[in-house]
Coordinates of C-alpha atoms (C1' of nucleotides) in Angstrom, one line a residue:
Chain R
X447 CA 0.0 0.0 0.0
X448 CA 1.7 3.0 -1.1
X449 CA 0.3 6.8 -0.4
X450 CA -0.5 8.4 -3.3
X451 CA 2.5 11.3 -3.9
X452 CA 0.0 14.4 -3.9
X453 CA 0.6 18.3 -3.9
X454 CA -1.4 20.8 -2.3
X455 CA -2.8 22.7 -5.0
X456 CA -0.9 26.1 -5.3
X457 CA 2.2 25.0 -3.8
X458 CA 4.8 23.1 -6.0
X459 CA 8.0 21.7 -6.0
X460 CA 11.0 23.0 -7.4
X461 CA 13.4 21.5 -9.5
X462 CA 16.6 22.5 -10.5
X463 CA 15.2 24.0 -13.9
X464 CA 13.3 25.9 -11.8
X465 CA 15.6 27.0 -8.8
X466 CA 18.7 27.6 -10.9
X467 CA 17.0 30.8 -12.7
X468 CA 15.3 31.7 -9.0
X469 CA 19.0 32.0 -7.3
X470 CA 20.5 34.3 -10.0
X471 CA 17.2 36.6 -9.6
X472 CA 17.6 36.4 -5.6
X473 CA 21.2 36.4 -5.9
X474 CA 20.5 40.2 -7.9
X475 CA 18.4 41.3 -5.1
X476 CA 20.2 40.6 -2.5
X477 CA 22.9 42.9 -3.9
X478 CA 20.7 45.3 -4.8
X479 CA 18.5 45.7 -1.6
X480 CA 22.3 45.8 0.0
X481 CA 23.8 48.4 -2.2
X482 CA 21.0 50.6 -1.0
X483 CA 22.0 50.0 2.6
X484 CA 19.1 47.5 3.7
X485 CA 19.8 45.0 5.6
X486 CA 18.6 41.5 6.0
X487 CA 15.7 40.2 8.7
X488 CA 13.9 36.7 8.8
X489 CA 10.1 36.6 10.8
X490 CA 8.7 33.1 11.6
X491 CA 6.3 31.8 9.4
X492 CA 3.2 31.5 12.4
X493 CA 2.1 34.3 14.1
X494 CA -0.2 35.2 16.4
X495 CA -3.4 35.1 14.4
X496 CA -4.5 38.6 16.4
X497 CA -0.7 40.1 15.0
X498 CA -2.4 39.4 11.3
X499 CA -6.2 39.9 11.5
X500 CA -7.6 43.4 10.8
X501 CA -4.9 44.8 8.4
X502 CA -5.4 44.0 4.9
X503 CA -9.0 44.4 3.9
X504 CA -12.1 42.5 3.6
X505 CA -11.1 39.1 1.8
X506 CA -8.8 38.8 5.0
X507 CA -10.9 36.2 7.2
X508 CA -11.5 34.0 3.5
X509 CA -7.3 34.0 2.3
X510 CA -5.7 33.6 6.1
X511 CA -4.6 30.4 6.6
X512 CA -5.5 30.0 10.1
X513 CA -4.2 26.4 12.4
X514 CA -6.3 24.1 13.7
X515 CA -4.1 24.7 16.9
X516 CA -5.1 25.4 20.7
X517 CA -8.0 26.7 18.6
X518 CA -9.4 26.4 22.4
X519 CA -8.0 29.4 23.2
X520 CA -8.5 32.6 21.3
X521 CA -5.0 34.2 22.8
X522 CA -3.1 31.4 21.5
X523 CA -4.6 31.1 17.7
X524 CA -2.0 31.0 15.2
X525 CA -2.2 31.8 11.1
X526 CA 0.9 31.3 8.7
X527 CA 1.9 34.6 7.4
X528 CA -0.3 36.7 4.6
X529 CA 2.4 39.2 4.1
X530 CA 5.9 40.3 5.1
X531 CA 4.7 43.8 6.0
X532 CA 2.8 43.0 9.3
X533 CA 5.1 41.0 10.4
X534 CA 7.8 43.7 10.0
X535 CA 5.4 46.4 12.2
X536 CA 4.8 43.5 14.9
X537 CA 9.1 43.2 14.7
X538 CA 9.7 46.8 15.0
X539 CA 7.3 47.4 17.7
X540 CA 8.8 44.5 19.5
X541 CA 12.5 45.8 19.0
X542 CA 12.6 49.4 20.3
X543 CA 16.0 49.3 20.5
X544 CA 16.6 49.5 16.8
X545 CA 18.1 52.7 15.1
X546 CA 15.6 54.9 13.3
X547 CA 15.2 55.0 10.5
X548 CA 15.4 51.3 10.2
X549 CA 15.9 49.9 6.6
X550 CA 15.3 46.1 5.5
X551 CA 14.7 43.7 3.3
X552 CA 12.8 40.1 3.7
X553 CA 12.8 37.2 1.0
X554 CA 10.1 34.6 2.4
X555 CA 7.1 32.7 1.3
X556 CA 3.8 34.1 2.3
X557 CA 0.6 32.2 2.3
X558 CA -3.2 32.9 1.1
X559 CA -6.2 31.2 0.5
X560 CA -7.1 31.9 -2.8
X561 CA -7.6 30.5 -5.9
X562 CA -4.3 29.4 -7.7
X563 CA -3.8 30.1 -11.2
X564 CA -0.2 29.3 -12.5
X565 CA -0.3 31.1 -16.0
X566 CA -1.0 34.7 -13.6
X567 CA 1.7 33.5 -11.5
X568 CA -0.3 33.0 -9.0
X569 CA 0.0 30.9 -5.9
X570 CA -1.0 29.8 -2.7
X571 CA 2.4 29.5 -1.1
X572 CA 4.7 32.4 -2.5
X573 CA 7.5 34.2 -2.2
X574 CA 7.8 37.9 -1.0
X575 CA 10.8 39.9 -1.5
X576 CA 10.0 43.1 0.8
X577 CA 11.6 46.4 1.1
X578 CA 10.8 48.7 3.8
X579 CA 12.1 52.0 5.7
X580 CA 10.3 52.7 9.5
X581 CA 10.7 55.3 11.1
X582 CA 11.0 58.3 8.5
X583 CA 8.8 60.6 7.3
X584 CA 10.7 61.6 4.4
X585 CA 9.7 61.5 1.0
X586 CA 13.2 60.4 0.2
X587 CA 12.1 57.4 1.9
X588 CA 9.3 56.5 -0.8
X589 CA 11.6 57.7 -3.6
X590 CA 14.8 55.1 -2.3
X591 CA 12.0 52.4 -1.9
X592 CA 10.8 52.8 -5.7
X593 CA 14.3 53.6 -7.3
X594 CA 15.5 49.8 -5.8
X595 CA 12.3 48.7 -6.8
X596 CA 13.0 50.4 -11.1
X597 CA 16.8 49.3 -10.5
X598 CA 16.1 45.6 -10.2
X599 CA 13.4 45.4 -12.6
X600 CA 15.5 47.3 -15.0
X601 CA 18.7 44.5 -14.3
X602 CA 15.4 42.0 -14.6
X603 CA 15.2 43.0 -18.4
X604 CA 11.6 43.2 -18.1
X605 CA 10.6 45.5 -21.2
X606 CA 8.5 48.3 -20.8
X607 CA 7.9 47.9 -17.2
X608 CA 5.4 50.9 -15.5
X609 CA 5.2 52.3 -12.4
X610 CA 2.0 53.9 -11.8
X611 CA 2.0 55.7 -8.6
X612 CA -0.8 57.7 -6.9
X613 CA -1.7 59.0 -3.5
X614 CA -4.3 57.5 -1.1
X615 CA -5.0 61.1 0.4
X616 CA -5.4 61.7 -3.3
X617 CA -8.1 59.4 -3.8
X618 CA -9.6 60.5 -0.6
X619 CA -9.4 63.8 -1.8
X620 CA -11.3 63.1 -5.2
X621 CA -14.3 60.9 -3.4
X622 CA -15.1 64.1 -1.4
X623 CA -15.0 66.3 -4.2
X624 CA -17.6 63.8 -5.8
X625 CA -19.8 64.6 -2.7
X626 CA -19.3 61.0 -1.2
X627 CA -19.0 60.1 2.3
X628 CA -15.6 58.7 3.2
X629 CA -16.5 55.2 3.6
X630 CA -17.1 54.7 0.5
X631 CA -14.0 55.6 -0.5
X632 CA -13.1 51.6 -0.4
X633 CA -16.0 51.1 -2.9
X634 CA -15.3 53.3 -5.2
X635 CA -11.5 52.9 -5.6
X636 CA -12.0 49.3 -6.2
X637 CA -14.6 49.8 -8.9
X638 CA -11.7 52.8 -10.2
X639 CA -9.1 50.6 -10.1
X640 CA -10.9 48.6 -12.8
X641 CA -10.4 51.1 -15.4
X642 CA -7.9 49.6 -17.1
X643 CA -9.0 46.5 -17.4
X644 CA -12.6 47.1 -18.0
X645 CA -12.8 50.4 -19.8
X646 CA -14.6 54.3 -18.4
X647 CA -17.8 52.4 -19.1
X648 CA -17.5 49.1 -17.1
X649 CA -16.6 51.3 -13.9
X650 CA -19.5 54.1 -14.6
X651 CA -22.0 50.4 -14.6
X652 CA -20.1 49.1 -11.5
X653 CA -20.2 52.2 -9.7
X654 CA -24.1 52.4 -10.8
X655 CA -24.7 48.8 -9.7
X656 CA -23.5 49.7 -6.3
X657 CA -25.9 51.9 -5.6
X658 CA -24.1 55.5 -6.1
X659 CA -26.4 58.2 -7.5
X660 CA -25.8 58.8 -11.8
X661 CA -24.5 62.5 -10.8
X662 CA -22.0 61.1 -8.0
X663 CA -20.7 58.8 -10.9
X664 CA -20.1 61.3 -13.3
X665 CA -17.7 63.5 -10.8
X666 CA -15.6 60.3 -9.8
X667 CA -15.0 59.7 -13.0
X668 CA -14.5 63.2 -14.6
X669 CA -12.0 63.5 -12.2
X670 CA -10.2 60.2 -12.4
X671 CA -10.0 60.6 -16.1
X672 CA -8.3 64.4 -15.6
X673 CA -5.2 64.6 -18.0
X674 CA -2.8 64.4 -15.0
X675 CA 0.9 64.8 -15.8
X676 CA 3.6 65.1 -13.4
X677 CA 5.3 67.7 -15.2
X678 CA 2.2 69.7 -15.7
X679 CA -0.7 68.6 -13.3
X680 CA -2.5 71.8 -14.1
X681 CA -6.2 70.5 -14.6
X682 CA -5.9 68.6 -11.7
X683 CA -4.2 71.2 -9.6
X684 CA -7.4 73.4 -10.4
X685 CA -10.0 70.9 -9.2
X686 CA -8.1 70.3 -5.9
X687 CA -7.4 74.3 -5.6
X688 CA -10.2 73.9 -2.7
X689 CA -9.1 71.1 -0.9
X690 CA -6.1 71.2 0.7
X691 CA -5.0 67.4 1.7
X692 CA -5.4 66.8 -2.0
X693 CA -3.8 69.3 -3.2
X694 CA -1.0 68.4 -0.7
X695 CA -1.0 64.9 -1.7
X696 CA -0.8 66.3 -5.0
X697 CA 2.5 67.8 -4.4
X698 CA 4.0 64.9 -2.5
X699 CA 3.5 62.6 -5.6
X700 CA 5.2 66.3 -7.5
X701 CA 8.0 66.0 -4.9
X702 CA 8.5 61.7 -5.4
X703 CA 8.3 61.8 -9.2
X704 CA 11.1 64.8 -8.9
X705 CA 13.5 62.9 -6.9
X706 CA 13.2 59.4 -8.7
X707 CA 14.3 61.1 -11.5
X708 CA 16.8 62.1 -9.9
X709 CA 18.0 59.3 -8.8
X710 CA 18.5 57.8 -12.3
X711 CA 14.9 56.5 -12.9
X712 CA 13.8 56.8 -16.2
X713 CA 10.7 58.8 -16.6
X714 CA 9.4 56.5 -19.3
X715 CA 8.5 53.9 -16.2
X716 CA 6.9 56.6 -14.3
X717 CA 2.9 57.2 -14.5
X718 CA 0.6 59.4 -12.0
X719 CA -2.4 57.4 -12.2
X720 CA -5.2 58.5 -10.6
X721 CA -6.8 55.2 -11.0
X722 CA -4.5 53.2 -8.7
X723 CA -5.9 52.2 -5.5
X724 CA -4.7 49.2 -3.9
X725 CA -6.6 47.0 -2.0
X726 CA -4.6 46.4 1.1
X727 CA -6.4 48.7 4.0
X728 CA -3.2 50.3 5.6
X729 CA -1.4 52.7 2.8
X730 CA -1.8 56.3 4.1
X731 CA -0.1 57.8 1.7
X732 CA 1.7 57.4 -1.9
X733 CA 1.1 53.7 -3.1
X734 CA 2.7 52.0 -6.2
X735 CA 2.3 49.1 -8.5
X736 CA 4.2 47.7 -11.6
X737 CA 2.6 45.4 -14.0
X738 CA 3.7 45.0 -17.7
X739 CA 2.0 46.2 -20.5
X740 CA 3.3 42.6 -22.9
X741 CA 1.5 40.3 -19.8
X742 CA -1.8 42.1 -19.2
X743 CA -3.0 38.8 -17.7
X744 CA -0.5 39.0 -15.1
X745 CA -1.2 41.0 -11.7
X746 CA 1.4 43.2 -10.7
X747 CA 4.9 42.1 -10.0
X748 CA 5.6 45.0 -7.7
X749 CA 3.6 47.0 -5.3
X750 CA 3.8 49.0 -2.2
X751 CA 3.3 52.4 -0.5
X752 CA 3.3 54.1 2.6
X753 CA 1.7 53.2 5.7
X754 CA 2.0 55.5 8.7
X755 CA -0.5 53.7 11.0
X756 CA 0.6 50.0 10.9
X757 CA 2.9 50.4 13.7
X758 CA 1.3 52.1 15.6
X759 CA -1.0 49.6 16.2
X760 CA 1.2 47.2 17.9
X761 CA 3.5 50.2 19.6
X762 CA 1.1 52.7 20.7
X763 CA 2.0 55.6 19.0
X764 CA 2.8 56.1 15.4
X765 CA 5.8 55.2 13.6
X766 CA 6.3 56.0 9.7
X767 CA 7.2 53.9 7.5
X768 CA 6.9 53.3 3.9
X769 CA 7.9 49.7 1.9
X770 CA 7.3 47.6 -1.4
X771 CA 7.2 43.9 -2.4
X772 CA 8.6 42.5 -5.2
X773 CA 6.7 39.1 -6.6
X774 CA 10.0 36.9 -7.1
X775 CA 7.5 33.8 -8.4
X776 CA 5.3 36.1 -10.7
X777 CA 9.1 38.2 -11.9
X778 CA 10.5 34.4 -12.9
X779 CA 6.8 33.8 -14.3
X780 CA 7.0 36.7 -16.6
X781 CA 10.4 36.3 -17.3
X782 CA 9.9 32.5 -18.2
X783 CA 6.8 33.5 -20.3
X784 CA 8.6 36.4 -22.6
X785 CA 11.8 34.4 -23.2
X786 CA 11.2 31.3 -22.8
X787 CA 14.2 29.3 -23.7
X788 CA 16.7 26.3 -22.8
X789 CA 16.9 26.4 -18.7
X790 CA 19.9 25.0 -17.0
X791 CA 19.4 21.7 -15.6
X792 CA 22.6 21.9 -13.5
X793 CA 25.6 24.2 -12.3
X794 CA 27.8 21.4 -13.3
X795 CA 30.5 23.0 -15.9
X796 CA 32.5 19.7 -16.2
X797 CA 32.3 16.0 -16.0
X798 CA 35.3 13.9 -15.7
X799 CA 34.7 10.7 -17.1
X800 CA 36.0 7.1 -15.4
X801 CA 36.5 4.5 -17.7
X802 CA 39.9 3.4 -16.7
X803 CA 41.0 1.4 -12.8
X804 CA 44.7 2.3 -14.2
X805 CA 44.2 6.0 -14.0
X806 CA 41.0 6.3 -11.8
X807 CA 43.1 8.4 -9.2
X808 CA 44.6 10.8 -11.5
X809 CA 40.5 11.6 -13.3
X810 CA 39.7 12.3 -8.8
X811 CA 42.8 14.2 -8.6
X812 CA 41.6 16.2 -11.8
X813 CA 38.1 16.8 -10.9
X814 CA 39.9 18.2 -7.4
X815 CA 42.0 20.7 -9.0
X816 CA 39.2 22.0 -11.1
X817 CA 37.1 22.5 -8.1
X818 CA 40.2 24.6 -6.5
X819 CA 40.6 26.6 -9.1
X820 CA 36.5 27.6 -8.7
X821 CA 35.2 24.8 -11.7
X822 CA 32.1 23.2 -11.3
X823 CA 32.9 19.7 -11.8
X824 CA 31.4 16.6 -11.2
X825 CA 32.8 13.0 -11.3
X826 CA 31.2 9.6 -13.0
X827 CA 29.7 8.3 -9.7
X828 CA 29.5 5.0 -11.6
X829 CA 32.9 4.4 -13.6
X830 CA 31.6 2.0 -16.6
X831 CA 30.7 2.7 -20.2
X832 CA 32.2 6.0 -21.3
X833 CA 28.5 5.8 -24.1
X834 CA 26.9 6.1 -20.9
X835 CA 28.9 9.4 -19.4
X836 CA 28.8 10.9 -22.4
X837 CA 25.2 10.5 -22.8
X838 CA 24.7 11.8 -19.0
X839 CA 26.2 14.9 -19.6
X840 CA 24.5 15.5 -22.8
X841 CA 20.7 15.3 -20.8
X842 CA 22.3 17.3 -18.3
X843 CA 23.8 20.2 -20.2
X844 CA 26.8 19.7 -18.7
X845 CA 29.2 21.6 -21.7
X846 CA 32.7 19.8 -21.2
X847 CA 33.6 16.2 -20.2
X848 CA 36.9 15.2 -19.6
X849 CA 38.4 11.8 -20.7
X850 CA 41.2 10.8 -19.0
X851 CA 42.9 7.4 -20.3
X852 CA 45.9 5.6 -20.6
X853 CA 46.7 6.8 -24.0
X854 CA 46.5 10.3 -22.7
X855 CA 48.3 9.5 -19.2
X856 CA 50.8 8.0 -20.9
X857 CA 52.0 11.6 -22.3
X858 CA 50.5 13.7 -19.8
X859 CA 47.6 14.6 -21.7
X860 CA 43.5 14.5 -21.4
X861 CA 41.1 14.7 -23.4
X862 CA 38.8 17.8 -23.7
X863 CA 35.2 17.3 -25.1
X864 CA 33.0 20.3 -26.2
X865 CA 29.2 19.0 -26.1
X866 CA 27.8 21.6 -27.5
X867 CA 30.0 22.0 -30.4
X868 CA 31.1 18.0 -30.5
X869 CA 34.3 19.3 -31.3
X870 CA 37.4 17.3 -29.0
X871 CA 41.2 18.1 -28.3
X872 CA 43.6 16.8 -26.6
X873 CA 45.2 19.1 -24.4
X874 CA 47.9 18.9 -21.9
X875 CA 46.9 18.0 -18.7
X876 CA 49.7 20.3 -17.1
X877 CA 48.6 23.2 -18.7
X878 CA 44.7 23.2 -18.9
X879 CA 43.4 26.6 -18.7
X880 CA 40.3 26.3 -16.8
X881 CA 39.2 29.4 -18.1
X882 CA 37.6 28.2 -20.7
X883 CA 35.2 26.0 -18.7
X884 CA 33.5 29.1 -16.1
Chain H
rG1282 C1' -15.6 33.1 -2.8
rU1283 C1' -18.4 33.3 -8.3
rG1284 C1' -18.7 31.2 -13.2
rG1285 C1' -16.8 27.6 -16.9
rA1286 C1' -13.9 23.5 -18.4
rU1287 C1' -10.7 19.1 -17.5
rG1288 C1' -9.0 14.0 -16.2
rU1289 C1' -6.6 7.6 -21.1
rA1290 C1' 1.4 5.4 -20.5
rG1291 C1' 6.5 9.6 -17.2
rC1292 C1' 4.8 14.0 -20.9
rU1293 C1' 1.4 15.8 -25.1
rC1294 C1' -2.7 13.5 -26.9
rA1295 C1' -5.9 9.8 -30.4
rG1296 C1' -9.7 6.2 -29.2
rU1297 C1' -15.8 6.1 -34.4
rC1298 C1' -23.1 4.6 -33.5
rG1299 C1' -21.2 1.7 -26.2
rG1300 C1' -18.7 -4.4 -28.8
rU1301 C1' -13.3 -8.8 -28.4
rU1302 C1' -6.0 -8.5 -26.3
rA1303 C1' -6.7 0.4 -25.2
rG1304 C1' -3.1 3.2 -29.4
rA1305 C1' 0.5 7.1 -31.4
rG1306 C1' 4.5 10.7 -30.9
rC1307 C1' 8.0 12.2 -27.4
rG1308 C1' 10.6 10.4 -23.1
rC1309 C1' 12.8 5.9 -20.6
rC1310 C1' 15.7 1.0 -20.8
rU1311 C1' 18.8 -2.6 -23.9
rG1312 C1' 21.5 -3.5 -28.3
rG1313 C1' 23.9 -1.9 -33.2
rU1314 C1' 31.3 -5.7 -29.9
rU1315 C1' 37.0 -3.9 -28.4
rG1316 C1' 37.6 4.3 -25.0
rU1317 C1' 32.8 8.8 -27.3
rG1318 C1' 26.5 11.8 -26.3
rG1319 C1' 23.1 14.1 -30.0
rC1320 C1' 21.1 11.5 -35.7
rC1321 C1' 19.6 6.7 -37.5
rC1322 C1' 18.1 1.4 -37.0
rA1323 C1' 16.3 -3.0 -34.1
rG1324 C1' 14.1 -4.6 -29.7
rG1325 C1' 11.8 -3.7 -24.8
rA1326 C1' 9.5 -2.0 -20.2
rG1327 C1' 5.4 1.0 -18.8
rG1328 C1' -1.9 2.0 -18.4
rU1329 C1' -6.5 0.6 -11.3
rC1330 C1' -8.8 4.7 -18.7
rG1331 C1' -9.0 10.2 -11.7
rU1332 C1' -12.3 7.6 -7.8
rG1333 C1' -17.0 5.5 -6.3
rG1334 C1' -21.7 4.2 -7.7
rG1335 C1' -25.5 3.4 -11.6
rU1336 C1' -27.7 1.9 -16.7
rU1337 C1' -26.5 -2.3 -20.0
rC1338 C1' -25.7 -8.9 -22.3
rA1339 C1' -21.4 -5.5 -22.8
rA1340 C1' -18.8 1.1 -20.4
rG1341 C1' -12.4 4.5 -21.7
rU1342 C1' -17.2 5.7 -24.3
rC1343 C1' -23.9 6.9 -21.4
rC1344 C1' -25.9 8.8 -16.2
rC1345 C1' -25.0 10.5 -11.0
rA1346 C1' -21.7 11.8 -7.2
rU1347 C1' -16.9 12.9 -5.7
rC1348 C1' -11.9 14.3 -6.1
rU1349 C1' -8.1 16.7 -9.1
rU1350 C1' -6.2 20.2 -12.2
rC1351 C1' -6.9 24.3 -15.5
rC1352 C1' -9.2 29.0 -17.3
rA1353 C1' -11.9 33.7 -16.4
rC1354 C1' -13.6 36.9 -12.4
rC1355 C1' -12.7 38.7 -7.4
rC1356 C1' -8.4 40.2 -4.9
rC1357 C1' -3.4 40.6 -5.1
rA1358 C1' 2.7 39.1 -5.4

RNA sequence: GUGGAUGUAGCUCAGUCGGUUAGAGCGCCUGGUUGUGGCCCAGGAGGUCGUGGGUUCAAGUCCCAUCUUCCACCCCA
């Protein structure tokens, strides 16, 4: 009786194909994220299920993974991590001894409930790569967050990527100037937030099927669709000339979209978009998002924004802080989808072959200065049929193999096999530049 | 969570109006002697037809249930 080998649907395993491609990607932002002076931090995966309920909106209590654990008593609940960002304000709150402003990164999976769908890049178990700065006010701190954010998915080579940043005070600013009450501000951004996707008249129907009035309708979308520009926000300016939060919030997003660009961003990946909303209930202030114009499909790959009051909530008084999250599984998705291509099966650069008792030693003692000298290099594990080592490193990709007989000992030479080419010299073994096989 | 599909060999899929030992391509294994992969040739292994019921003389094929996976939406990474 054998149990049937089953996955969990939206969690996978990964294979070399696939975790070979994932390193270089993490390997790149973990040098970027450093090179910006954030430094690393690991949070459990359980916490406290009260640490996580109550922060990200109203699909919460369906996409937490709560345990069926001490579920006796409520105090002791536990859930698996939704985010990286909660846990981070439950951290800081817990470590008052860290130095303002206090910059990290995180790279760990996260878990929600919802529906997988691989094609999106979409999972149930994923992994979060998050970037966050407590404990400034600054809008340098929002600008630094989004220019690591442009840097890496510039390296990334993901064409055409956008940013489209907005302001949640913003959005607040334009539901009052509709003549709406402020809690349905969550309402109508989601409908807004739609516009893309479904076009001016899909959110004026949405907006109607929700019960707003025809004339309400009209102003949120009169001013959504404003021709906003951050170089010449005029229009907009205008309309907020008598509302003062939005017309500061209007400046702030001014101020950001100034300094990114001077920080080397390009302007062609920047976009105020008055229709970005964000669904996650504690951004205060500017938010972002980056999807790709090639993969409309695909949500976004990047988002964050500023969240003032998250801290607080676990600290008692208020603590800043503003942060993204880079989508490492949907990134490699996208990146897998637009060039897709030949994936390494293996680091393995060379295979020294063993055919031969009489010079068995010398192929080990090969193989070992090839590792020294920094050379992946792998050994037959099952000296035999040189047909079958051959054929080994030809499923595996490995590029050279290494034949090391008695003819060559003989004169101090081995045997140097290009598999991609299926070209072979014979080189001596004294002198092999190793160069050629990095 | 809402709506729609799907399930036959390791993978991608055929399988007629229900009818006898369920097929192909790819992959895998062995061989085509003596130290050489890919191409070619010859052979071979591998299937509870997702699962459980039902209809029928007879079910991969029809019906019901269930599970699985996928797609769109919702939301987001």
């Amino acid at each position: 009786m054998t149990i049937q080998p089953r996955l969990y649907n939206g969690t996978r395993d990964l294979l070399p194909a696939d975790m070979l491609p994932r390193e270089r990607v993490l390997a790149e932002f973990r040098r970027s994220f450093q090179l910006f002076g954030f430094a690393p931090v690991e949070t459990p995966a359980l916490e406290y299920l009260e640490i996580l309920t109550g922060k990200y909106g109203d699909d919460e209590a369906q996409l937490l993974y709560r345990l069926d654990y001490r579920n006796d008593d409520p105090a002791r609940r536990l859930a698996l991590r939704y985010d990286l960002t909660v846990p981070l304000a439950r951290l800081v709150a817990l470590h008052p001894e860290l130095p303002l402003p206090f910059k990290r990164y995180q790279l760990q999976p996260v878990w929600r409930a919802d529906r997988p769908q691989p094609h999106q890049g979409r999972y149930r178990e994923f992994m979060q790569c998050d970037l966050d700065t407590v404990g400034s006010t600054s809008l340098s701190a929002d600008a630094e967050i989004v220019a690591v954010c442009a840097d890496l998915l510039g390296k990334l080579e993901l064409p055409g990527f956008v940013i489209r940043l907005n302001h949640r005070r913003l959005l607040g600013a334009i539901v009052e100037l509709a003549g709406l009450d402020a809690d349905q501000e969550g309402m109508v951004c989601g409908a807004v937030d739609k516009l893309d996707k479904v076009g001016l008249e899909g959110v004026r129907r949405e907006l109607g099927q929700r019960g707003l009035a025809e004339a309400a309708v009209a102003r949120v979308l009169e001013l959504i669709t404003l021709p906003v520009d951050f170089a010449d926000p005029a229009a907009l300016a205008a309309r907020l000339a008598d509302h003062p939060a939005g017309r500061q919030a209007l400046d702030e997003l001014r101020e950001l979209h100034a300094q990114l660009l001077a920080l080397g961003v390009a302007g062609a990946h920047l976009k105020l978009d008055l229709s970005l909303a964000r669904g996650l209930s504690y951004y205060t202030g500017p938010i972002f998002e980056t999807v790709l114009p090639a993969l409309p499909h695909m949500g976004s790959l990047m988002g964050g924004g500023r969240y003032d009051g998250l801290v607080g909530m676990f600290l008692g008084r208020d603590l800043p802080a503003v942060g993204a999250t880079l989508g490492l599984d949907r990134i490699l998705t996208a990146l897998a989808q637009l060039r897709p291509g030949a994936v390494a099966l293996t680091p393995t650069r060379v295979l020294v072959s063993r055919s031969f008792p009489e010079t068995d030693a010398l192929a080990l003692q090969l193989a070992a200065r090839l590792r020294a000298s920094g050379v992946p290099t792998e050994i037959a594990l099952e000296p035999g049929k040189l047909k079958k080592q051959l054929a080994y490193a030809d499923k595996q990709g490995i590029p050279w193999v290494l034949v090391l007989g008695p003819d060559e000992a003989a004169q101090g030479l081995v045997s140097v096999r290009d598999m991609r080419g299926g070209s072979q010299q014979t080189l001596a073994l004294a002198g092999l530049v190793v160069d050629q096989f990095s």
